[in-house]
């Protein structure tokens, strides 16, 4: 039996729609709408979370992300420059560090810094357990971003460095004014990706325990779950995470487009 | 600006060898450029002419031999290479303008960081040199919005803003559309007439003949023939020179 190609495609597309429609019908009819609205959309719980969910939890999540990101970039820059150093020892040290911290779960490093180090050495990092957790996040994100930065620095055309050198600029000024600004443009998309990953990784800090005014979104949601015996706080924090991370990725897409128009 | 007497050559190269791994690109070059002289270097691609030029400001590290720039041995590991380089202007085939800076900033950044000039001073020097290359009205434009010929003239102005004692040109018109070559050559001609010391690797035989004081023909990593441009181009003595010129003229 032969059918025209367009007819076959229409049949196949139609079939896909039928399957989707059936799935939606099953979900809507079988879902326990009462349980959903009671557990996730409970008005009293939602009102009770306000305004702490924004003024404390979201604020802290953003704060921790920015601290970890800024510290991570600074560390990544040092590691990337070491990776590109003519001195073999520096290259080895940086490579060893990067491979080590990329190979470990971030949570293990966080627990180690916040709980393991005080236990082993009797020394608590500045800022208590949260400070220790942030240091751990910096150590881990620095390892990831170092590789990104190195790739960006190497992607700057060789002629740029040569032009700066031929003008008599030393290695420091060549790197600072010519190479790095161009490298950073190249790595803005992957670095934003890293930023969004960090927004989510701050949830790992939940494990180290924190005081009331240090609470970030995940701890806030978890505590809410217990306090209200209701799952609404989880839906609430999920929405706040999306409100933070989706605009961030949209901003990058915008920056990328503008940059493509501006140069080359 | 230079304290060296006129008898010291601007560039003096002796027994220069350069290898990339196993491959020897320069096989013993002896060569000099006098003050205020324009020396053009021609030859087939792969002959080592660009490598020779790039050794003069040590963008390529010579394997052996000596290079004196105004009497200073730049192969000496103790030499302040950045200081020497700031006195040697260089113009590249691919322009190599800084794409993230506008034209004025391109001309000012090294003046400020290397020469320590104030912003006002750097801008003044930059504007003077932009006017010289005929692009005074383009100081706020980014390189991507300039034609190739304009970019190359900005690159020349950038090098001139360091007040160099000499200029190196590495095939400055080879990446340009034919109709844009003339503007760049005109700027170079003006420079030569002002007495700038110039070493020019080029395929522009007309320029070499009219502007050059000396012409060097390279092939296979050696200087095959050199002398007065009219002489070399009009009556080449060496068979390899004859073969090359018969193809390009």
XYZ file of C-alpha atoms in Angstrom:
513
model
C 0.000 0.000 0.000
C 1.434 3.338 -0.977
C 0.419 6.657 0.435
C 1.623 10.070 -0.636
C 4.428 11.330 1.544
C 2.405 14.348 2.745
C -0.468 12.082 3.706
C 1.821 9.863 5.728
C 3.248 12.873 7.550
C -0.222 14.194 8.378
C -1.207 10.824 9.782
C 1.919 10.661 11.926
C 1.508 14.230 13.283
C -2.169 13.602 13.944
C -1.277 10.467 15.870
C 1.163 12.413 18.048
C -1.511 14.965 18.920
C -4.006 12.230 19.805
C -1.503 10.627 22.216
C -0.763 13.973 23.879
C -4.458 14.817 24.233
C -5.169 11.405 25.768
C -2.350 11.876 28.293
C -3.732 15.283 29.336
C -7.253 13.883 29.700
C -5.987 11.037 31.885
C -3.971 13.423 34.073
C -6.842 15.890 34.542
C -9.465 13.250 35.304
C -7.351 11.128 37.637
C -5.578 13.962 39.476
C -6.756 14.606 42.987
C -7.400 18.308 42.479
C -8.495 18.831 46.028
C -5.272 17.366 47.413
C -3.217 19.428 45.010
C -4.836 22.712 45.921
C -4.777 21.918 49.628
C -1.132 20.858 49.651
C 0.444 23.204 47.145
C -1.874 26.201 46.947
C -2.868 26.619 50.571
C -3.696 30.319 50.958
C -2.802 30.572 54.627
C 0.605 28.992 54.104
C 1.374 31.238 51.144
C 0.418 34.325 53.172
C 2.500 33.078 56.108
C 5.648 32.830 53.969
C 5.361 36.410 52.833
C 7.516 38.537 53.003
C 10.320 36.396 54.468
C 10.558 34.254 51.326
C 11.760 37.314 49.419
C 13.354 39.516 52.070
C 15.331 36.740 53.724
C 15.413 33.526 51.670
C 15.631 34.860 48.106
C 17.922 37.657 49.218
C 20.298 35.156 50.825
C 20.236 32.824 47.826
C 21.226 35.712 45.559
C 23.796 36.907 48.068
C 25.428 33.477 48.391
C 25.413 33.013 44.625
C 27.073 36.372 44.002
C 29.717 35.749 46.680
C 30.488 32.251 45.356
C 30.531 33.479 41.759
C 32.770 36.494 42.421
C 35.147 34.468 44.557
C 35.051 31.618 42.052
C 35.970 33.906 39.153
C 38.874 35.419 41.058
C 40.163 31.954 41.911
C 39.490 30.747 38.350
C 41.517 33.605 36.900
C 44.518 32.712 39.039
C 44.175 29.029 38.120
C 43.735 29.787 34.393
C 46.840 31.996 34.335
C 48.743 29.261 36.178
C 47.561 26.709 33.609
C 48.994 28.939 30.871
C 52.199 29.695 32.747
C 55.533 28.866 31.109
C 56.563 27.349 34.473
C 55.745 23.675 34.540
C 55.246 23.572 38.326
C 52.461 26.164 38.133
C 50.785 24.244 35.325
C 50.913 21.027 37.328
C 49.583 22.627 40.495
C 46.676 24.222 38.661
C 45.858 21.063 36.715
C 45.965 18.992 39.904
C 43.661 21.409 41.723
C 41.173 21.574 38.856
C 41.001 17.827 38.343
C 40.654 17.229 42.094
C 37.754 19.595 42.696
C 35.935 18.800 39.471
C 36.055 15.156 40.417
C 34.345 15.585 43.807
C 30.665 16.210 44.508
C 30.243 19.814 45.678
C 28.309 18.558 48.672
C 31.282 16.545 49.911
C 33.502 19.627 49.775
C 30.863 21.722 51.568
C 30.458 19.203 54.371
C 34.216 18.835 54.642
C 34.816 22.578 54.968
C 31.878 23.245 57.297
C 32.049 20.190 59.536
C 35.180 18.196 58.741
C 37.719 20.985 59.071
C 36.459 22.271 62.467
C 36.367 18.695 63.737
C 39.839 17.831 62.477
C 41.715 21.063 63.157
C 39.577 22.791 65.786
C 39.408 25.766 63.467
C 36.198 27.260 62.088
C 36.467 29.241 58.882
C 35.302 32.876 59.075
C 31.533 33.272 58.881
C 30.779 30.022 60.679
C 29.320 27.079 58.832
C 27.802 29.270 56.139
C 31.149 30.971 55.577
C 32.782 27.554 55.328
C 30.120 26.372 52.891
C 30.654 29.447 50.721
C 34.409 28.873 50.700
C 33.699 25.335 49.517
C 31.446 26.617 46.734
C 34.165 29.083 45.686
C 36.748 26.289 45.618
C 34.541 24.075 43.458
C 33.155 26.717 41.079
C 36.659 28.175 40.691
C 37.861 24.820 39.375
C 35.090 24.676 36.763
C 35.395 28.289 35.685
C 39.190 28.072 35.417
C 38.888 25.723 32.452
C 36.324 28.004 30.827
C 38.523 31.062 31.288
C 41.596 29.259 29.991
C 39.737 28.280 26.847
C 38.571 31.885 26.429
C 42.063 33.293 26.830
C 43.400 30.815 24.284
C 40.611 31.705 21.873
C 41.820 35.309 21.570
C 43.734 35.490 18.263
C 47.510 35.401 18.597
C 47.822 38.596 16.561
C 46.161 40.573 19.369
C 48.887 39.678 21.828
C 51.560 40.332 19.207
C 50.133 43.753 18.410
C 50.195 44.701 22.091
C 53.743 43.380 22.495
C 54.947 45.198 19.398
C 53.732 48.421 21.017
C 55.975 47.660 23.974
C 53.225 46.605 26.360
C 54.421 44.204 29.033
C 52.774 40.899 29.873
C 50.598 42.392 32.611
C 49.101 45.212 30.558
C 48.761 42.995 27.492
C 46.732 40.525 29.533
C 44.687 43.155 31.369
C 43.795 45.552 28.556
C 43.926 43.414 25.416
C 43.557 39.683 26.076
C 41.236 39.446 29.089
C 38.529 41.851 27.861
C 38.231 39.818 24.674
C 38.440 36.484 26.513
C 35.650 37.513 28.877
C 33.368 38.363 25.951
C 33.992 34.903 24.601
C 33.210 33.183 27.904
C 30.138 35.184 28.950
C 27.700 32.468 27.788
C 29.424 29.549 29.561
C 30.034 31.682 32.663
C 26.361 32.566 32.894
C 25.589 28.931 32.679
C 27.939 28.478 35.625
C 26.125 31.284 37.445
C 22.777 29.551 37.023
C 24.282 26.279 38.224
C 25.570 28.149 41.283
C 22.123 29.574 42.026
C 20.970 25.998 42.342
C 24.096 24.771 44.121
C 23.538 27.226 46.979
C 20.741 24.833 47.979
C 23.475 22.427 49.084
C 24.284 24.833 51.919
C 21.097 23.535 53.540
C 23.119 20.597 54.789
C 25.465 22.623 56.996
C 22.755 24.309 59.038
C 22.208 28.011 59.356
C 20.757 30.653 61.645
C 17.349 32.199 61.005
C 18.667 35.260 59.223
C 21.026 33.167 57.071
C 18.349 30.948 55.586
C 18.342 30.564 51.814
C 15.491 29.337 49.640
C 15.863 25.595 50.003
C 16.211 25.692 53.799
C 13.309 28.080 53.894
C 11.170 25.693 51.872
C 12.191 22.729 53.941
C 11.458 24.498 57.220
C 8.124 25.694 55.833
C 7.259 22.135 54.899
C 7.746 21.110 58.522
C 6.173 24.173 60.154
C 2.996 24.184 58.079
C 2.787 20.430 57.409
C 2.054 21.511 53.874
C 3.942 21.318 50.566
C 3.059 24.833 49.417
C 6.476 26.236 50.445
C 8.183 23.889 47.949
C 6.099 25.177 45.057
C 6.783 28.710 46.256
C 10.570 28.353 46.373
C 10.542 26.542 43.020
C 8.849 29.570 41.495
C 11.345 31.941 43.116
C 14.284 29.899 41.753
C 12.786 30.193 38.283
C 12.224 33.921 38.723
C 15.956 34.248 39.445
C 17.428 31.861 36.868
C 15.252 32.379 33.798
C 15.868 36.154 33.535
C 19.592 35.442 34.016
C 19.721 33.194 30.969
C 17.555 35.619 28.978
C 19.957 38.425 29.851
C 22.850 36.417 28.472
C 21.027 35.653 25.255
C 20.440 39.389 24.901
C 24.087 40.247 25.622
C 25.228 37.675 23.091
C 23.014 39.081 20.354
C 24.090 42.655 21.079
C 27.727 41.646 21.091
C 27.415 39.870 17.758
C 25.927 43.011 16.238
C 28.576 45.272 17.783
C 31.739 43.543 16.618
C 32.931 41.392 13.758
C 65.399 61.277 19.833
C 68.049 58.585 19.374
C 71.499 59.376 20.655
C 73.207 56.966 18.282
C 75.271 58.626 15.575
C 74.009 58.431 12.006
C 76.675 55.878 11.235
C 75.024 53.239 13.466
C 72.600 51.251 11.320
C 69.004 51.260 12.514
C 68.894 47.495 12.118
C 71.912 45.237 11.808
C 71.358 41.509 11.396
C 74.268 39.101 11.292
C 74.315 35.370 10.658
C 70.697 34.985 11.721
C 69.308 31.458 11.861
C 65.775 30.510 12.787
C 64.288 27.039 12.937
C 60.800 25.858 13.718
C 61.500 22.405 15.065
C 63.423 20.539 12.386
C 62.554 23.065 9.715
C 65.159 25.779 9.194
C 63.414 28.906 7.903
C 66.324 31.357 8.019
C 69.716 29.982 7.037
C 72.209 32.685 7.906
C 70.975 36.165 7.096
C 73.275 39.192 6.998
C 71.478 42.403 6.401
C 71.132 45.974 7.567
C 68.871 48.987 7.348
C 70.445 52.437 7.682
C 68.772 55.336 9.404
C 66.067 56.955 7.245
C 66.410 54.190 4.703
C 63.483 52.290 3.201
C 64.334 48.635 2.605
C 61.815 46.395 0.875
C 61.995 42.620 1.183
C 60.418 40.519 -1.547
C 60.329 36.821 -2.302
C 57.999 33.869 -2.727
C 55.846 32.790 0.209
C 57.745 30.548 2.567
C 61.007 32.269 1.735
C 61.396 33.458 5.343
C 60.890 37.178 4.729
C 58.131 37.618 7.336
C 60.087 35.542 9.838
C 63.098 37.807 9.303
C 60.952 40.881 9.956
C 59.379 39.342 13.041
C 62.816 38.490 14.443
C 63.730 42.188 14.415
C 61.353 42.924 17.311
C 61.648 39.369 18.622
C 58.082 38.317 17.986
C 60.023 35.297 16.761
C 62.896 34.114 18.915
C 66.057 33.794 16.772
C 67.735 30.397 17.010
C 71.189 31.919 16.617
C 72.828 35.051 15.320
C 72.840 38.693 16.319
C 70.319 41.468 15.832
C 71.301 45.013 16.732
C 68.607 47.664 16.837
C 70.236 51.089 17.032
C 73.291 49.332 18.360
C 71.416 47.435 21.096
C 71.676 43.650 20.927
C 68.052 42.550 21.283
C 68.991 38.875 21.497
C 70.702 39.632 24.813
C 68.513 38.063 27.518
C 69.190 41.093 29.745
C 67.781 43.610 27.268
C 64.593 45.518 28.161
C 62.619 44.105 25.268
C 59.490 46.170 25.915
C 61.502 49.388 25.805
C 63.123 48.385 22.515
C 59.797 47.305 21.031
C 58.177 50.636 21.933
C 60.689 52.306 19.598
C 59.929 49.910 16.710
C 56.516 50.400 15.136
C 54.988 47.288 13.581
C 52.181 46.933 11.068
C 50.649 43.509 10.462
C 49.049 41.928 7.420
C 45.848 41.320 9.422
C 45.886 44.837 11.007
C 45.390 43.397 14.521
C 43.480 46.389 15.814
C 41.944 45.813 19.245
C 38.294 45.047 18.376
C 36.947 45.976 21.813
C 38.321 49.527 21.704
C 37.322 52.402 19.487
C 39.894 53.979 17.190
C 41.022 56.628 19.664
C 41.449 54.083 22.458
C 43.413 51.818 20.106
C 45.858 54.673 19.606
C 46.017 55.722 23.260
C 46.286 52.525 25.288
C 49.990 51.824 24.739
C 50.915 55.518 24.931
C 49.426 55.588 28.400
C 50.640 52.204 29.676
C 54.085 52.170 28.085
C 55.031 55.824 27.664
C 53.151 56.936 30.765
C 51.551 59.829 28.930
C 48.606 61.662 30.422
C 45.240 61.085 28.820
C 45.172 64.565 27.301
C 48.646 64.175 25.869
C 47.891 60.726 24.438
C 44.695 61.962 22.819
C 46.509 64.895 21.266
C 49.207 62.645 19.773
C 46.546 60.181 18.592
C 44.521 62.894 16.850
C 47.607 64.248 15.120
C 48.411 60.782 13.739
C 44.814 60.065 12.740
C 44.810 63.305 10.760
C 48.043 62.215 9.146
C 46.495 58.983 7.820
C 43.345 60.840 6.758
C 40.968 59.416 9.360
C 40.506 62.326 11.745
C 36.722 61.919 11.607
C 36.751 58.258 12.690
C 38.103 58.399 16.227
C 34.919 57.098 17.894
C 34.324 54.231 15.493
C 35.041 50.583 16.328
C 37.403 48.690 13.995
C 34.645 46.363 12.760
C 32.946 49.346 11.157
C 35.985 50.359 9.111
C 37.081 49.059 5.726
C 40.280 47.033 5.552
C 42.187 49.987 4.152
C 40.949 52.244 6.942
C 41.819 49.633 9.563
C 45.337 49.372 8.223
C 45.746 53.154 8.263
C 44.528 53.194 11.875
C 47.086 50.474 12.628
C 49.810 52.661 11.115
C 48.617 55.638 13.168
C 48.620 53.457 16.284
C 52.253 52.490 15.685
C 53.217 56.104 14.918
C 51.633 57.314 18.153
C 54.490 55.669 20.038
C 56.912 58.000 18.203
C 58.944 55.056 16.913
C 62.411 55.442 15.433
C 61.602 52.905 12.732
C 58.667 51.004 11.281
C 58.306 47.364 10.283
C 55.614 46.455 7.747
C 54.630 42.798 7.348
C 52.814 42.562 4.004
C 50.639 45.558 4.932
C 48.486 45.453 1.795
C 48.197 41.718 1.187
C 44.871 41.350 2.987
C 43.275 44.349 1.271
C 40.886 44.581 -1.642
C 42.802 45.944 -4.634
C 41.007 49.292 -4.652
C 42.008 49.957 -1.026
C 45.721 49.293 -1.463
C 46.465 52.762 -2.845
C 45.430 54.672 0.295
C 47.674 52.582 2.506
C 50.633 52.857 0.152
C 50.121 56.634 -0.018
C 50.426 56.870 3.758
C 53.585 54.757 3.659
C 55.001 56.914 0.881
C 54.438 60.043 2.990
C 56.191 58.406 5.917
C 59.176 57.521 3.764
C 59.431 61.069 2.457
C 59.506 62.345 6.043
C 62.628 60.265 6.587
C 61.151 57.384 8.581
C 63.343 54.292 8.686
C 61.276 51.482 7.190
C 61.585 47.757 6.587
C 58.778 46.565 4.357
C 57.943 42.973 3.454
C 55.744 43.360 0.410
C 54.481 42.085 -2.910
C 53.993 45.629 -4.213
C 56.813 45.873 -6.756
C 55.753 49.365 -7.804
C 56.119 50.613 -4.240
C 59.453 48.839 -3.850
C 60.752 50.465 -7.025
C 59.539 54.010 -6.353
C 59.975 54.338 -2.607
C 62.612 51.766 -1.668
C 66.237 52.724 -1.236
C 67.268 49.122 -1.198
C 65.619 45.888 -2.296
C 66.242 42.460 -0.849
C 65.143 39.291 -2.634
C 64.854 36.235 -0.407
C 64.261 32.616 -1.333
C 64.635 29.424 0.668
C 65.763 31.171 3.850
C 68.663 33.095 2.329
C 69.142 36.503 0.728
C 69.627 35.704 -2.930
C 70.166 39.202 -4.228
C 70.024 42.773 -2.972
C 70.714 46.239 -4.191
C 69.175 49.284 -5.822
C 65.519 48.468 -6.570
C 65.691 49.649 -10.167
C 68.749 47.498 -10.676
C 67.333 44.359 -9.027
C 63.913 44.640 -10.636
C 65.163 45.790 -14.032
C 68.221 43.645 -14.425
C 68.231 40.774 -11.928
C 71.544 38.968 -11.800
C 70.503 35.741 -10.186
C 68.486 33.104 -11.933
C 66.093 32.587 -9.009
C 65.382 36.335 -8.928
C 64.697 36.301 -12.639
C 62.328 33.355 -12.287
C 60.427 35.003 -9.428
C 60.158 38.396 -11.127
C 58.988 36.885 -14.392
C 56.013 35.488 -12.512
C 55.032 38.594 -10.530
C 55.838 41.487 -12.888
